[in-house]
PDB file of C-alpha atoms in Angstrom:
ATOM      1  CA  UNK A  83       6.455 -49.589  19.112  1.00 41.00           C
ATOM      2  CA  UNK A  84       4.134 -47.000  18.549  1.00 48.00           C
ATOM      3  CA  UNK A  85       3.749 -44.061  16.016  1.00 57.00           C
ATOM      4  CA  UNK A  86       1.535 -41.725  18.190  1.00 52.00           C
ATOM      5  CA  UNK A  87       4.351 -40.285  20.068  1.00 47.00           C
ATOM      6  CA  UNK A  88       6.257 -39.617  17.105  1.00 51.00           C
ATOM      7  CA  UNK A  89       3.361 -37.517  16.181  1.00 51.00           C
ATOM      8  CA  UNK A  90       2.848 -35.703  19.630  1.00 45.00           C
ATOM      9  CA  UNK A  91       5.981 -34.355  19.501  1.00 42.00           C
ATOM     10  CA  UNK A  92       6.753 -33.127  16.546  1.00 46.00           C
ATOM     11  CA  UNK A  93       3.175 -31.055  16.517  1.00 47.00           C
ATOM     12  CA  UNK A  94       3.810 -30.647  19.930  1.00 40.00           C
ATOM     13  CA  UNK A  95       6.891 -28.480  18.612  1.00 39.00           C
ATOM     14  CA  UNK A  96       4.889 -26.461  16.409  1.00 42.00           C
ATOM     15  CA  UNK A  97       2.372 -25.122  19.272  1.00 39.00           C
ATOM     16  CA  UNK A  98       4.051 -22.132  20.206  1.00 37.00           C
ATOM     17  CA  UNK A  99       5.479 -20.856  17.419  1.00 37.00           C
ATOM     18  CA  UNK A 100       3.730 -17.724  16.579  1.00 39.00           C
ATOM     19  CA  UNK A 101       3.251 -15.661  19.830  1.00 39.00           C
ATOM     20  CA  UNK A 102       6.770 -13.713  19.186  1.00 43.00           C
ATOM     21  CA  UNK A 103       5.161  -9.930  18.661  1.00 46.00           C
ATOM     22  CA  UNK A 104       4.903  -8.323  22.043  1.00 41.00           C
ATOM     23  CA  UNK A 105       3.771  -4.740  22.008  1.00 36.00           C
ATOM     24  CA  UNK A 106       5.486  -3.378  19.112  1.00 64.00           C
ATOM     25  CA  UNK A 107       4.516  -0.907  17.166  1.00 91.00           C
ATOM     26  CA  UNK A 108       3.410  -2.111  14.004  1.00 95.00           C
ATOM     27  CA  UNK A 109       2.434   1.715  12.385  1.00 95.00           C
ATOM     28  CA  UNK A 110       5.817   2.703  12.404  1.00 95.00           C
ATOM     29  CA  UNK A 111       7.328  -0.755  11.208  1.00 96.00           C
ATOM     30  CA  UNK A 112       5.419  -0.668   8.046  1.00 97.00           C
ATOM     31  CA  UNK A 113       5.833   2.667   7.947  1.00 97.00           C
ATOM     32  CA  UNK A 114       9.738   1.996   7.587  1.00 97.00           C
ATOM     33  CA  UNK A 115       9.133  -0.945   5.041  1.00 98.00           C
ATOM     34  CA  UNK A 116       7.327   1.429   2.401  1.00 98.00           C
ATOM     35  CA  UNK A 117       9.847   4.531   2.816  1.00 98.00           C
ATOM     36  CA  UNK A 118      12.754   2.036   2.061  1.00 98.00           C
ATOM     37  CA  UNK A 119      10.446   0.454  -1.135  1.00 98.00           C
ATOM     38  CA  UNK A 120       9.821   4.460  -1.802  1.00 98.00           C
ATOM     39  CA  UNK A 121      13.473   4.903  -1.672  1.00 97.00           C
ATOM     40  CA  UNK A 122      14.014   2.060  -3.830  1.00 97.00           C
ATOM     41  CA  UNK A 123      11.843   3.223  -6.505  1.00 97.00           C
ATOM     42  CA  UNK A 124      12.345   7.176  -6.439  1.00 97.00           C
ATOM     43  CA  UNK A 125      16.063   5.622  -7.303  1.00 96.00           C
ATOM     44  CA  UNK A 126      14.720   3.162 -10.136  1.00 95.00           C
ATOM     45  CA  UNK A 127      12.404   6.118 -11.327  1.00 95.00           C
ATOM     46  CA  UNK A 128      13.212   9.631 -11.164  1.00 94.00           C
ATOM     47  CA  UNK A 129       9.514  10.300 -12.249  1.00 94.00           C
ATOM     48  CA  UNK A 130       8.058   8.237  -8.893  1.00 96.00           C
ATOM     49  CA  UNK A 131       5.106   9.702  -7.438  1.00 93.00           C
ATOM     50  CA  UNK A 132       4.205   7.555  -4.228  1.00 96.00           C
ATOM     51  CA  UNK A 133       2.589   4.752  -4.248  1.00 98.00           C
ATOM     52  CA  UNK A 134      -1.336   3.554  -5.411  1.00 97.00           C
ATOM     53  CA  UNK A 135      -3.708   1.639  -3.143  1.00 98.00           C
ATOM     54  CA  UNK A 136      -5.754   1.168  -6.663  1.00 98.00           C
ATOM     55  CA  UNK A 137      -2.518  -0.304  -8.643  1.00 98.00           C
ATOM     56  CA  UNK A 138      -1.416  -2.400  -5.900  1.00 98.00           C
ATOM     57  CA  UNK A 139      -5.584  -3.601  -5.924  1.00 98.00           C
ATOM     58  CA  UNK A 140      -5.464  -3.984  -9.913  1.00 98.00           C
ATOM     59  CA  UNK A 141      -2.100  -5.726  -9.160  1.00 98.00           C
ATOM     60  CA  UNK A 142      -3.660  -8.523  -6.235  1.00 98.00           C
ATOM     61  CA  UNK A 143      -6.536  -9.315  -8.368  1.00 98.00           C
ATOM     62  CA  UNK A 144      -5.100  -9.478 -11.690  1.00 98.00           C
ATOM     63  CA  UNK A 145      -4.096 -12.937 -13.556  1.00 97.00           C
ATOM     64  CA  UNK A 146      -1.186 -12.285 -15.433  1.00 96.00           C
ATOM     65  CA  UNK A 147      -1.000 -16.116 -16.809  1.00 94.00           C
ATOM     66  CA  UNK A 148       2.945 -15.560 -16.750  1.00 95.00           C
ATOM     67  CA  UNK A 149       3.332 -17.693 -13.673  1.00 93.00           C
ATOM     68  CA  UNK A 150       2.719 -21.205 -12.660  1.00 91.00           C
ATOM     69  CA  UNK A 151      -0.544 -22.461 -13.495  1.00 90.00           C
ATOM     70  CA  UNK A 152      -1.211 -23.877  -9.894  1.00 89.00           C
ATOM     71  CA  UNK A 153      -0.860 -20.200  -8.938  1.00 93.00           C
ATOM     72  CA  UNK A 154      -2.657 -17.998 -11.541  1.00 95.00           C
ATOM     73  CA  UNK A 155      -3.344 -14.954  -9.210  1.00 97.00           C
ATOM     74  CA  UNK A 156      -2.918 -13.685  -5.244  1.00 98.00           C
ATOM     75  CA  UNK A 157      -5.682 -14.299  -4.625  1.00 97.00           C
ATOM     76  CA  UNK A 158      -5.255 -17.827  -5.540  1.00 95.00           C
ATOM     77  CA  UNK A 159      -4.203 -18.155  -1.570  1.00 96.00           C
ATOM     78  CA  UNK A 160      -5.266 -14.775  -0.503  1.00 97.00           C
ATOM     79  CA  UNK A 161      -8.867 -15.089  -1.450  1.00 97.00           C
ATOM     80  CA  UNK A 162     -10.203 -11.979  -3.934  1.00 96.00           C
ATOM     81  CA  UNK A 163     -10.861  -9.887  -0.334  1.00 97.00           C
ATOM     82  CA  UNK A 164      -7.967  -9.127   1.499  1.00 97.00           C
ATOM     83  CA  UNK A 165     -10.845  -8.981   4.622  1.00 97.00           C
ATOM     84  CA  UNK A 166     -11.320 -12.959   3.803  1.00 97.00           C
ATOM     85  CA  UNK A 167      -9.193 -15.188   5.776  1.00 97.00           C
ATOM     86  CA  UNK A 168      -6.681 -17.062   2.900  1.00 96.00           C
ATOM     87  CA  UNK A 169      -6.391 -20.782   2.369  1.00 94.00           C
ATOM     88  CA  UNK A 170      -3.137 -22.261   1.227  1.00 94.00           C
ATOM     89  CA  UNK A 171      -3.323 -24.858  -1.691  1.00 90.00           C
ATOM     90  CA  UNK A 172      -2.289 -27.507   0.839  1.00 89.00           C
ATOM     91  CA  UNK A 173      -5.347 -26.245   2.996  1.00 87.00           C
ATOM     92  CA  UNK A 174      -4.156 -24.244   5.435  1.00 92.00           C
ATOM     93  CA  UNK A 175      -5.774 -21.281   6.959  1.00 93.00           C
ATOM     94  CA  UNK A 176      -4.290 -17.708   6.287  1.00 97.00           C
ATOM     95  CA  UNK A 177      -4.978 -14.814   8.789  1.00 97.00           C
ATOM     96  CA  UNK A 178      -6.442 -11.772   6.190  1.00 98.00           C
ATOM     97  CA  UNK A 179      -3.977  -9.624   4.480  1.00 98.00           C
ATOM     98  CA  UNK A 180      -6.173  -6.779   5.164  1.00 98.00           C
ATOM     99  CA  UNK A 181      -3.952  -4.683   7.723  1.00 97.00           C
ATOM    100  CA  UNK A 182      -7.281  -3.780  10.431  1.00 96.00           C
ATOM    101  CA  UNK A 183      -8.098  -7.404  10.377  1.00 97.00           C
ATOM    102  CA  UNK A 184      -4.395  -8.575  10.868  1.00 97.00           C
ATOM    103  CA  UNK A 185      -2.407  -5.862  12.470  1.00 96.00           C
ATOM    104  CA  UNK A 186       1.069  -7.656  12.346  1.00 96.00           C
ATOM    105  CA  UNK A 187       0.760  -7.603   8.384  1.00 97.00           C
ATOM    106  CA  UNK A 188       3.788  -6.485   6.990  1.00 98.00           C
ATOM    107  CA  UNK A 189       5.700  -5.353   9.760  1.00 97.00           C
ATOM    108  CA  UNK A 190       8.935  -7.586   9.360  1.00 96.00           C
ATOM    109  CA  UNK A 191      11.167  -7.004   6.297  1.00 97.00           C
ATOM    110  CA  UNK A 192      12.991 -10.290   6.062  1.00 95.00           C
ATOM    111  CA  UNK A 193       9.089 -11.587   5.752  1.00 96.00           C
ATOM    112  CA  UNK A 194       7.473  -9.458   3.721  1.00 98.00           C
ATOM    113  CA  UNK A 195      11.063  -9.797   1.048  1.00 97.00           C
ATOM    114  CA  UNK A 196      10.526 -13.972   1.673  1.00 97.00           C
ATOM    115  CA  UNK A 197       7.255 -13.969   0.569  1.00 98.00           C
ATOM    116  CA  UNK A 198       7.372 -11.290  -2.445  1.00 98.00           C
ATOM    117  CA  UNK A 199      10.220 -13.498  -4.120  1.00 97.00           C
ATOM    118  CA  UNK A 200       8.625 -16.125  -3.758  1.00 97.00           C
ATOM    119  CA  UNK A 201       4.836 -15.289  -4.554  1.00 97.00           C
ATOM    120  CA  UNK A 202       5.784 -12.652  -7.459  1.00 97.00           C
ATOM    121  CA  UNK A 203       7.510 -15.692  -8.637  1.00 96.00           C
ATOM    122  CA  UNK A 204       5.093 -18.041  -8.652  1.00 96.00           C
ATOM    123  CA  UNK A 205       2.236 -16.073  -9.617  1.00 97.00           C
ATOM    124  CA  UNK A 206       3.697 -13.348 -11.797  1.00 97.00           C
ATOM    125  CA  UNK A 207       6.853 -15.590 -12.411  1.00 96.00           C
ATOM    126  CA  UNK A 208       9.183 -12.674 -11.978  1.00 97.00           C
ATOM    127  CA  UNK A 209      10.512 -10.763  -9.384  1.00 97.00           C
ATOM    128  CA  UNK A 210       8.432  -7.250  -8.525  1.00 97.00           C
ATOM    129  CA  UNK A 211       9.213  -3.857  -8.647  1.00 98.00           C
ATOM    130  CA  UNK A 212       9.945  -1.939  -5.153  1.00 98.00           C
ATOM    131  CA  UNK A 213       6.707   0.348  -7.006  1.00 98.00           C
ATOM    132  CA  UNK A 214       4.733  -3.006  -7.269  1.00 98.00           C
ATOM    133  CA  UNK A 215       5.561  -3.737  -3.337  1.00 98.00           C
ATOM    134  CA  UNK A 216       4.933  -0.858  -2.364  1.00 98.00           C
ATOM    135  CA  UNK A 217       1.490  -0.276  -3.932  1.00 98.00           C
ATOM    136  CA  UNK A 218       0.169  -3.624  -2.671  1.00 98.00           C
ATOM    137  CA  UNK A 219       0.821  -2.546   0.880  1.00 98.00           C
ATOM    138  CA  UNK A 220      -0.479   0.255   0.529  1.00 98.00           C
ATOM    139  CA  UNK A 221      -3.905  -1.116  -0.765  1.00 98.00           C
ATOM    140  CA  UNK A 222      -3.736  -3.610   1.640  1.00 98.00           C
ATOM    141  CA  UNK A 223      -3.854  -0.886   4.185  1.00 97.00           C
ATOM    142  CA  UNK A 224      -6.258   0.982   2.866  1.00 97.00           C
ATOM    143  CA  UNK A 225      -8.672  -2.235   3.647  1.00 96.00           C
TER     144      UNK A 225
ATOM    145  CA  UNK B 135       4.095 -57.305   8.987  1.00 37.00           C
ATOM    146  CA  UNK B 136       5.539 -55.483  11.732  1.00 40.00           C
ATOM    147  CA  UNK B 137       2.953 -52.607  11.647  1.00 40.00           C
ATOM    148  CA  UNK B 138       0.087 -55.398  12.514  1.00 35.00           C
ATOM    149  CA  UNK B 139       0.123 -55.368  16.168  1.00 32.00           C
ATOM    150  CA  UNK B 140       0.259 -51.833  16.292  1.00 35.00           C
ATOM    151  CA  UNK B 141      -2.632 -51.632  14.238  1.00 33.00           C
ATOM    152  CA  UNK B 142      -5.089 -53.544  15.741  1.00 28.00           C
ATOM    153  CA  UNK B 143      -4.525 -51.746  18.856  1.00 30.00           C
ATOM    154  CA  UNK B 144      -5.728 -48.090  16.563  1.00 32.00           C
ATOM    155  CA  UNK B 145      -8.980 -46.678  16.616  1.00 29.00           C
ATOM    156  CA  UNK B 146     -10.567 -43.115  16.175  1.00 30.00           C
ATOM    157  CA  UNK B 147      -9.147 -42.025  19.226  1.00 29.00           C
ATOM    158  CA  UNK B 148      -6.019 -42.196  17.959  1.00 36.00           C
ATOM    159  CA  UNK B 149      -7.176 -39.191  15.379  1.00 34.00           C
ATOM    160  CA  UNK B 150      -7.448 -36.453  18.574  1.00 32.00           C
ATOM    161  CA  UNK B 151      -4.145 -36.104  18.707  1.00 35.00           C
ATOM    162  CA  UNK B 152      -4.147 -32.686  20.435  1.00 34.00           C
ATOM    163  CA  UNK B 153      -5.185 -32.950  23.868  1.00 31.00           C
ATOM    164  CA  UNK B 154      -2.315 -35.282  24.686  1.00 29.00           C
ATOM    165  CA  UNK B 155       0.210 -32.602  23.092  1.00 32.00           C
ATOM    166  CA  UNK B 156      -0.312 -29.944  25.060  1.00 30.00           C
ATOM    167  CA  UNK B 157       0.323 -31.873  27.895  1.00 29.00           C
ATOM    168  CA  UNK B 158       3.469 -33.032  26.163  1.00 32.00           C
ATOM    169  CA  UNK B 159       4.577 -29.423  25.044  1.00 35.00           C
ATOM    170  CA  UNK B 160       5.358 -27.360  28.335  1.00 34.00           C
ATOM    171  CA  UNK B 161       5.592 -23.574  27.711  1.00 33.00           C
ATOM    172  CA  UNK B 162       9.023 -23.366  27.834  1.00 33.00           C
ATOM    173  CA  UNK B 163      10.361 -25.653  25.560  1.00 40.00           C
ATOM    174  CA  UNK B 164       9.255 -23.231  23.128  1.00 45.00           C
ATOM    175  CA  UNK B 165      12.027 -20.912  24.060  1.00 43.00           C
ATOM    176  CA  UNK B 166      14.648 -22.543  25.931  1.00 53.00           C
ATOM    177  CA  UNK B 167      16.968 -25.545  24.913  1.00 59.00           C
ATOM    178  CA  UNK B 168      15.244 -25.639  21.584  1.00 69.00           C
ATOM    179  CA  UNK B 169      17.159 -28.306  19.153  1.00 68.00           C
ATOM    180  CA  UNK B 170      19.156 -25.850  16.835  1.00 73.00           C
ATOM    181  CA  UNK B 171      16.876 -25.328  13.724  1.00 91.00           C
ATOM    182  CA  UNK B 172      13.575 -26.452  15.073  1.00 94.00           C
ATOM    183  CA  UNK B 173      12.658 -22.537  15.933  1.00 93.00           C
ATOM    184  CA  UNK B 174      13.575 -22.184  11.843  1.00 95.00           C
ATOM    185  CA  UNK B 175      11.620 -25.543  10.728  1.00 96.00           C
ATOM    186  CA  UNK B 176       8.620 -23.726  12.702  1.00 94.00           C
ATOM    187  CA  UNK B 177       8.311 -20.777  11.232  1.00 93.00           C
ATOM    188  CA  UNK B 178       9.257 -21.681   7.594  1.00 96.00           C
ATOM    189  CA  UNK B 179       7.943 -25.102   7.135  1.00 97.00           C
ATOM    190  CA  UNK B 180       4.395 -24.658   8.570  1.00 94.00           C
ATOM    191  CA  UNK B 181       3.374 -21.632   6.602  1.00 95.00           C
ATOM    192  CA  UNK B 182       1.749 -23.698   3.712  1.00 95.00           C
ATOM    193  CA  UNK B 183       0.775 -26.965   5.792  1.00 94.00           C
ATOM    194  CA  UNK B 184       1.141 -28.752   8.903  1.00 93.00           C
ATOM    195  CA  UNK B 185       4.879 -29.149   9.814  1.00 95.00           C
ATOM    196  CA  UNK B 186       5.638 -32.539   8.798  1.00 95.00           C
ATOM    197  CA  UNK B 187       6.903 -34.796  11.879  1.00 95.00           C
ATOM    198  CA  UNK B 188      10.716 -34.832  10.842  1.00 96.00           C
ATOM    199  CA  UNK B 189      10.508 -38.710  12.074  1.00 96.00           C
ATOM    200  CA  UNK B 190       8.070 -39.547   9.350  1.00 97.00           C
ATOM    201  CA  UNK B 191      10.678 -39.629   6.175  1.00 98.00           C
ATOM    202  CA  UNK B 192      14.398 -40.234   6.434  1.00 98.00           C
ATOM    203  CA  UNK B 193      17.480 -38.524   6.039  1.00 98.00           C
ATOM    204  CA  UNK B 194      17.673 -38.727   2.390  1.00 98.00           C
ATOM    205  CA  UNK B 195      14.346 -37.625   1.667  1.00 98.00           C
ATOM    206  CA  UNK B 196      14.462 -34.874   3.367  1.00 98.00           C
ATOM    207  CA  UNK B 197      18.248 -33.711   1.812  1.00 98.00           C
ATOM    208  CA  UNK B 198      16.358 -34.225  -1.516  1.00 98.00           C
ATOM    209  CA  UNK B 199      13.665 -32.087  -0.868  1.00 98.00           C
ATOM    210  CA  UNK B 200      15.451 -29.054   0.654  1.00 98.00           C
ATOM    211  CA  UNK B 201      17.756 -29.183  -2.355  1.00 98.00           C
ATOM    212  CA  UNK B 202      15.499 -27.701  -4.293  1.00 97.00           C
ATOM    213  CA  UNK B 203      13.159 -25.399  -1.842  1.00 97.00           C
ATOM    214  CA  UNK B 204      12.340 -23.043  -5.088  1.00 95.00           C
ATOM    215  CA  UNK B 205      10.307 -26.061  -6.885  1.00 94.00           C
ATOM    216  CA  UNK B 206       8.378 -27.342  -3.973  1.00 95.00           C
ATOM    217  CA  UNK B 207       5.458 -29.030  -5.376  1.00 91.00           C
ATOM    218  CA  UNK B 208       4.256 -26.340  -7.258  1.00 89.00           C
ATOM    219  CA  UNK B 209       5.548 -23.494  -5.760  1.00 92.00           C
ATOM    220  CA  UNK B 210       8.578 -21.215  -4.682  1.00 95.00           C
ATOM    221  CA  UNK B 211       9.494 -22.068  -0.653  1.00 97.00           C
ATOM    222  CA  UNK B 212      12.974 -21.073  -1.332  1.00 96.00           C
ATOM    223  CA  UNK B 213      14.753 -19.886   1.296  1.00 96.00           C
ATOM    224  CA  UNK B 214      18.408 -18.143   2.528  1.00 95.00           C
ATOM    225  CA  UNK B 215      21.463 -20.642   2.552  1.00 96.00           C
ATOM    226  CA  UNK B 216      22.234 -20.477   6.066  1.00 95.00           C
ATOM    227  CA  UNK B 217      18.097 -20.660   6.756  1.00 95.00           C
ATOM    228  CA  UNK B 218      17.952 -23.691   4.492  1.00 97.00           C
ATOM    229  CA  UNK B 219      21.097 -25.312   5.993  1.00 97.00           C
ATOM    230  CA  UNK B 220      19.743 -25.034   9.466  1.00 96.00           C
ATOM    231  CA  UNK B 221      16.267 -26.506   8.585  1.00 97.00           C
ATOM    232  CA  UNK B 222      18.011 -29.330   6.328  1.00 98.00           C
ATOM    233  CA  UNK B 223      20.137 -30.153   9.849  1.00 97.00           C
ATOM    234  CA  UNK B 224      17.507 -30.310  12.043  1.00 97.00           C
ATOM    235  CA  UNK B 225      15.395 -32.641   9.824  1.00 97.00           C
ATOM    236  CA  UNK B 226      17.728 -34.620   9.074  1.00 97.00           C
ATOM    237  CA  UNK B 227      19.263 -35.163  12.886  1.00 96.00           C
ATOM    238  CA  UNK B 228      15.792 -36.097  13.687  1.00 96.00           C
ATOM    239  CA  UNK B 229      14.577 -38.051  10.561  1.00 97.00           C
ATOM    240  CA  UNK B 230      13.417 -41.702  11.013  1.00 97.00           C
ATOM    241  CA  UNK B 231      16.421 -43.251  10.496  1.00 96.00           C
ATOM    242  CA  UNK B 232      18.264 -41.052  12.867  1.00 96.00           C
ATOM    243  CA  UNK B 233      18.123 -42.537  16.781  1.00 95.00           C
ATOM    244  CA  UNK B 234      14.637 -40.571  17.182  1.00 94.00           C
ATOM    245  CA  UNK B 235      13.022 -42.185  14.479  1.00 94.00           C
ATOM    246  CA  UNK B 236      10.976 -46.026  14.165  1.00 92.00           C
ATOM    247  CA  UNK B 237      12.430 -48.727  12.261  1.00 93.00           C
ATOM    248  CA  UNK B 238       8.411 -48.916  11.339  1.00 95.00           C
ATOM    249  CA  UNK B 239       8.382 -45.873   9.433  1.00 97.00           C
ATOM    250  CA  UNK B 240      11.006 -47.195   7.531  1.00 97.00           C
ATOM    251  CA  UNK B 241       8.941 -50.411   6.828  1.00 96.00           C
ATOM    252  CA  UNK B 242       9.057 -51.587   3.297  1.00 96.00           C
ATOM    253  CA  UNK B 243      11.116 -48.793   2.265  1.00 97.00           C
ATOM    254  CA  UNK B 244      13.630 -49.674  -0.563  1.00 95.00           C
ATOM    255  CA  UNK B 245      17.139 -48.118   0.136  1.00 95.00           C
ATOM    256  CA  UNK B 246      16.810 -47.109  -3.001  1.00 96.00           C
ATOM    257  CA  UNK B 247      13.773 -45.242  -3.131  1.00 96.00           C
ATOM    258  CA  UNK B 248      14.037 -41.776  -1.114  1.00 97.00           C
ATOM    259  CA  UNK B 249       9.722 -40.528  -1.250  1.00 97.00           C
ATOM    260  CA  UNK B 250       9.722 -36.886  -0.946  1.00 96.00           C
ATOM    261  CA  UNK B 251       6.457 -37.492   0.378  1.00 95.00           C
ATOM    262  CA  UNK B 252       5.345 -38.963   3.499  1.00 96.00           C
ATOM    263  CA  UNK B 253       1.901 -39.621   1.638  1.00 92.00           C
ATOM    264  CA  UNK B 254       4.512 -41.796  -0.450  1.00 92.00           C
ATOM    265  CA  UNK B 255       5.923 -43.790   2.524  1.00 95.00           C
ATOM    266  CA  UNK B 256       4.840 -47.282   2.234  1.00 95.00           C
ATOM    267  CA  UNK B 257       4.039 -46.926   6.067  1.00 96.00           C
ATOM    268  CA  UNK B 258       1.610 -44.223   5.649  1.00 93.00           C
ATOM    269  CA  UNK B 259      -0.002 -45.836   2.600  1.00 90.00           C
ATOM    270  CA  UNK B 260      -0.200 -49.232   5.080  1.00 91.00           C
ATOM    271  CA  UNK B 261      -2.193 -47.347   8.051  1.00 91.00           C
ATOM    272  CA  UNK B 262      -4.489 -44.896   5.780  1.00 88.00           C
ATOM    273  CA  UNK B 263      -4.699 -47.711   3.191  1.00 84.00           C
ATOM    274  CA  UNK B 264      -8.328 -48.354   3.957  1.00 80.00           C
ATOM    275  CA  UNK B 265      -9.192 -44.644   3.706  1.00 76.00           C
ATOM    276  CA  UNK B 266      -7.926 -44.017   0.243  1.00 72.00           C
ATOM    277  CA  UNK B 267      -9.918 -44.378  -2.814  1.00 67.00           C
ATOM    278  CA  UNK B 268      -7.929 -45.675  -5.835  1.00 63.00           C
ATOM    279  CA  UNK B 269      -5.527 -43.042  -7.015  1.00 59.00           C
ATOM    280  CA  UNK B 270      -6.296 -40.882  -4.753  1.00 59.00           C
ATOM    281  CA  UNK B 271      -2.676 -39.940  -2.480  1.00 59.00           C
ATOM    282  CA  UNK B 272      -0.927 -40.560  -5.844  1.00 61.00           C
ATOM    283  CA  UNK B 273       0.005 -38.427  -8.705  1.00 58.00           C
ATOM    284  CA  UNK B 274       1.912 -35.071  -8.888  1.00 57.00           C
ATOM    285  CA  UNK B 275      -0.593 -32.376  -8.308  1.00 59.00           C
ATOM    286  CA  UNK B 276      -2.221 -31.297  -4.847  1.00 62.00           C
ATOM    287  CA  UNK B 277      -3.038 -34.185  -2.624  1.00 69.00           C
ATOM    288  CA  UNK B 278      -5.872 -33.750   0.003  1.00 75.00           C
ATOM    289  CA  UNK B 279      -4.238 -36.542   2.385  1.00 83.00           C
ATOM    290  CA  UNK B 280      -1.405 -34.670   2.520  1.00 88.00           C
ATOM    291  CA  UNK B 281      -4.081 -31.970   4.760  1.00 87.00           C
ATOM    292  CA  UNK B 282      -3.197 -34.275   7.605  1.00 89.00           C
ATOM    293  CA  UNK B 283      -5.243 -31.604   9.896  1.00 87.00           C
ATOM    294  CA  UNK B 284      -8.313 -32.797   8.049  1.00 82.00           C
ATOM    295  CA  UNK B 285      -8.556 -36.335   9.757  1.00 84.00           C
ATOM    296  CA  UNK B 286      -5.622 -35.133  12.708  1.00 87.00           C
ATOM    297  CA  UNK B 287      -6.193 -33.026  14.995  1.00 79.00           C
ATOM    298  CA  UNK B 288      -3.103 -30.975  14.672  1.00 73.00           C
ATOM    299  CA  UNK B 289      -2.058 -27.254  15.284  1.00 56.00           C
ATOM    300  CA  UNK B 290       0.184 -25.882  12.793  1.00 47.00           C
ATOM    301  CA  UNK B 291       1.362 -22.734  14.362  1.00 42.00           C
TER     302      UNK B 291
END
């Protein structure tokens, strides 16, 4: 009996997970992602007027204290510059959130909806606004 | 104990895990034959931490902790219902007391207990036992041994 191989293979499995973007253009996929949160908001407020690099900044560094207290803030995991590689709290490494150090960021809609419902709800404990999403993108690139 | 043998026979070198993986992980299992939901586990389940060796809890602890994916430890890893059900398959075809698991990982474990951590296995407290201080792996909050890249050397994604 022996626990190594156990071990091997299941991290074995996780090697090659993350080499699935090929030469896609990522300009144009965000691009998409924060016409359809424009859309969404235009249609939740007649008065919309684009979107904010400096709200969706106020919005990453704020504390709102209405989440969970393990997760006071984005940059909680994010670090408080989106240029900074992120930490989970578990300890693992994130890639920046700034889009010219991480190209790929925010390019894939069923991603970037995962992690808003889950990270507005942990740190803001609420969903966000299609405004709120799509002012954070656009701060983060702006950085 | 049944660990004992086993044990004696461990040293440091059994911490660089990595080298001996990559042998064991040929390019193209990453894309072909792939067990159904492993491709899902991947991408979902390492985003926070190391993907957790399916083998290393069994089936029931793993049911119980995808059952509630929105209060994981402190945060929100919820996830779709088909997305979940795939992930909640593969780890449990492949837990430890499926046919790929060790009756040693399941050593000392009460059939009525069902851990939703490794870190709470009574296997895993057995082999780290001498490299915990008192308390520490224990409690409810964040748990640095459950980093097992810190002491493993382990790729996440």
């Amino acid at each position: 009996m022996n626990l190594r191989p156990i071990l091997l293979l299941a991290f074995a499995a996780s090697l090659t997970g993350g080499a699935t973007l090929a030469a896609t253009n990522y300009a144009s996929e965000r691009a998409a992602i924060v016409a359809r949160y424009a859309a969404e908001a235009k249609q939740a407020n007649p008065n919309f007027h684009g979107f904010s690099a400096d709200a969706g900044k106020a919005f990453f560094l704020a504390h709102p204290g209405t989440g969970r207290p393990e997760t006071p803030s984005c940059t909680t995991c994010h670090t408080t510059s989106p240029r900074n590689y992120g930490r989970t709290r578990a300890g693992k490494q994130l890639l920046p959130v700034a889009v010219s150090r991480t190209p790929a960021r925010f390019t894939n809609l069923t991603k970037v909806e995962r992690w808003f419902k889950r990270n507005c709800n942990t740190v803001y404990g609420r969903t966000c606004t299609a405004q709120e999403k799509g002012n954070y993108i656009t701060f983060m690139e702006s950085q | 104990m049944r660990l004992a043998p086993y044990l004696v026979g461990l040293t440091l070198a059994g911490l660089v895990l990595a080298p001996l993986l990559l042998a064991a992980a040929p390019a193209e299992a990453a894309t072909r034959g792939l067990p159904s939901g492993l491709a899902d586990t991947r991408r979902e389940c390492s985003a926070c931490h190391v993907l957790y060796p399916p083998e290393l809890l069994p089936a029931r602890s793993w049911q119980a902790l995808t059952s509630h994916l929105s209060t994981h430890f402190g945060e929100d890893a919820s996830l779709d219902a088909p997305t979940t059900a795939a992930i909640t398959k593969y780890l449990v075809d492949h837990a430890a007391d499926s046919r790929y698991g060790s009756r040693d990982v399941m050593w000392h474990l009460s059939p009525t207990q069902t851990p939703q951590r490794i870190t709470d296995m009574p296997f895993w407290r057995s082999i780290h036992r001498r490299l915990l201080q008192p308390g520490v792996g224990t409690g409810p909050g964040i748990r640095t041994a459950a980093d097992c890249a810190r002491c493993h050397d382990v790729r996440s994604e």
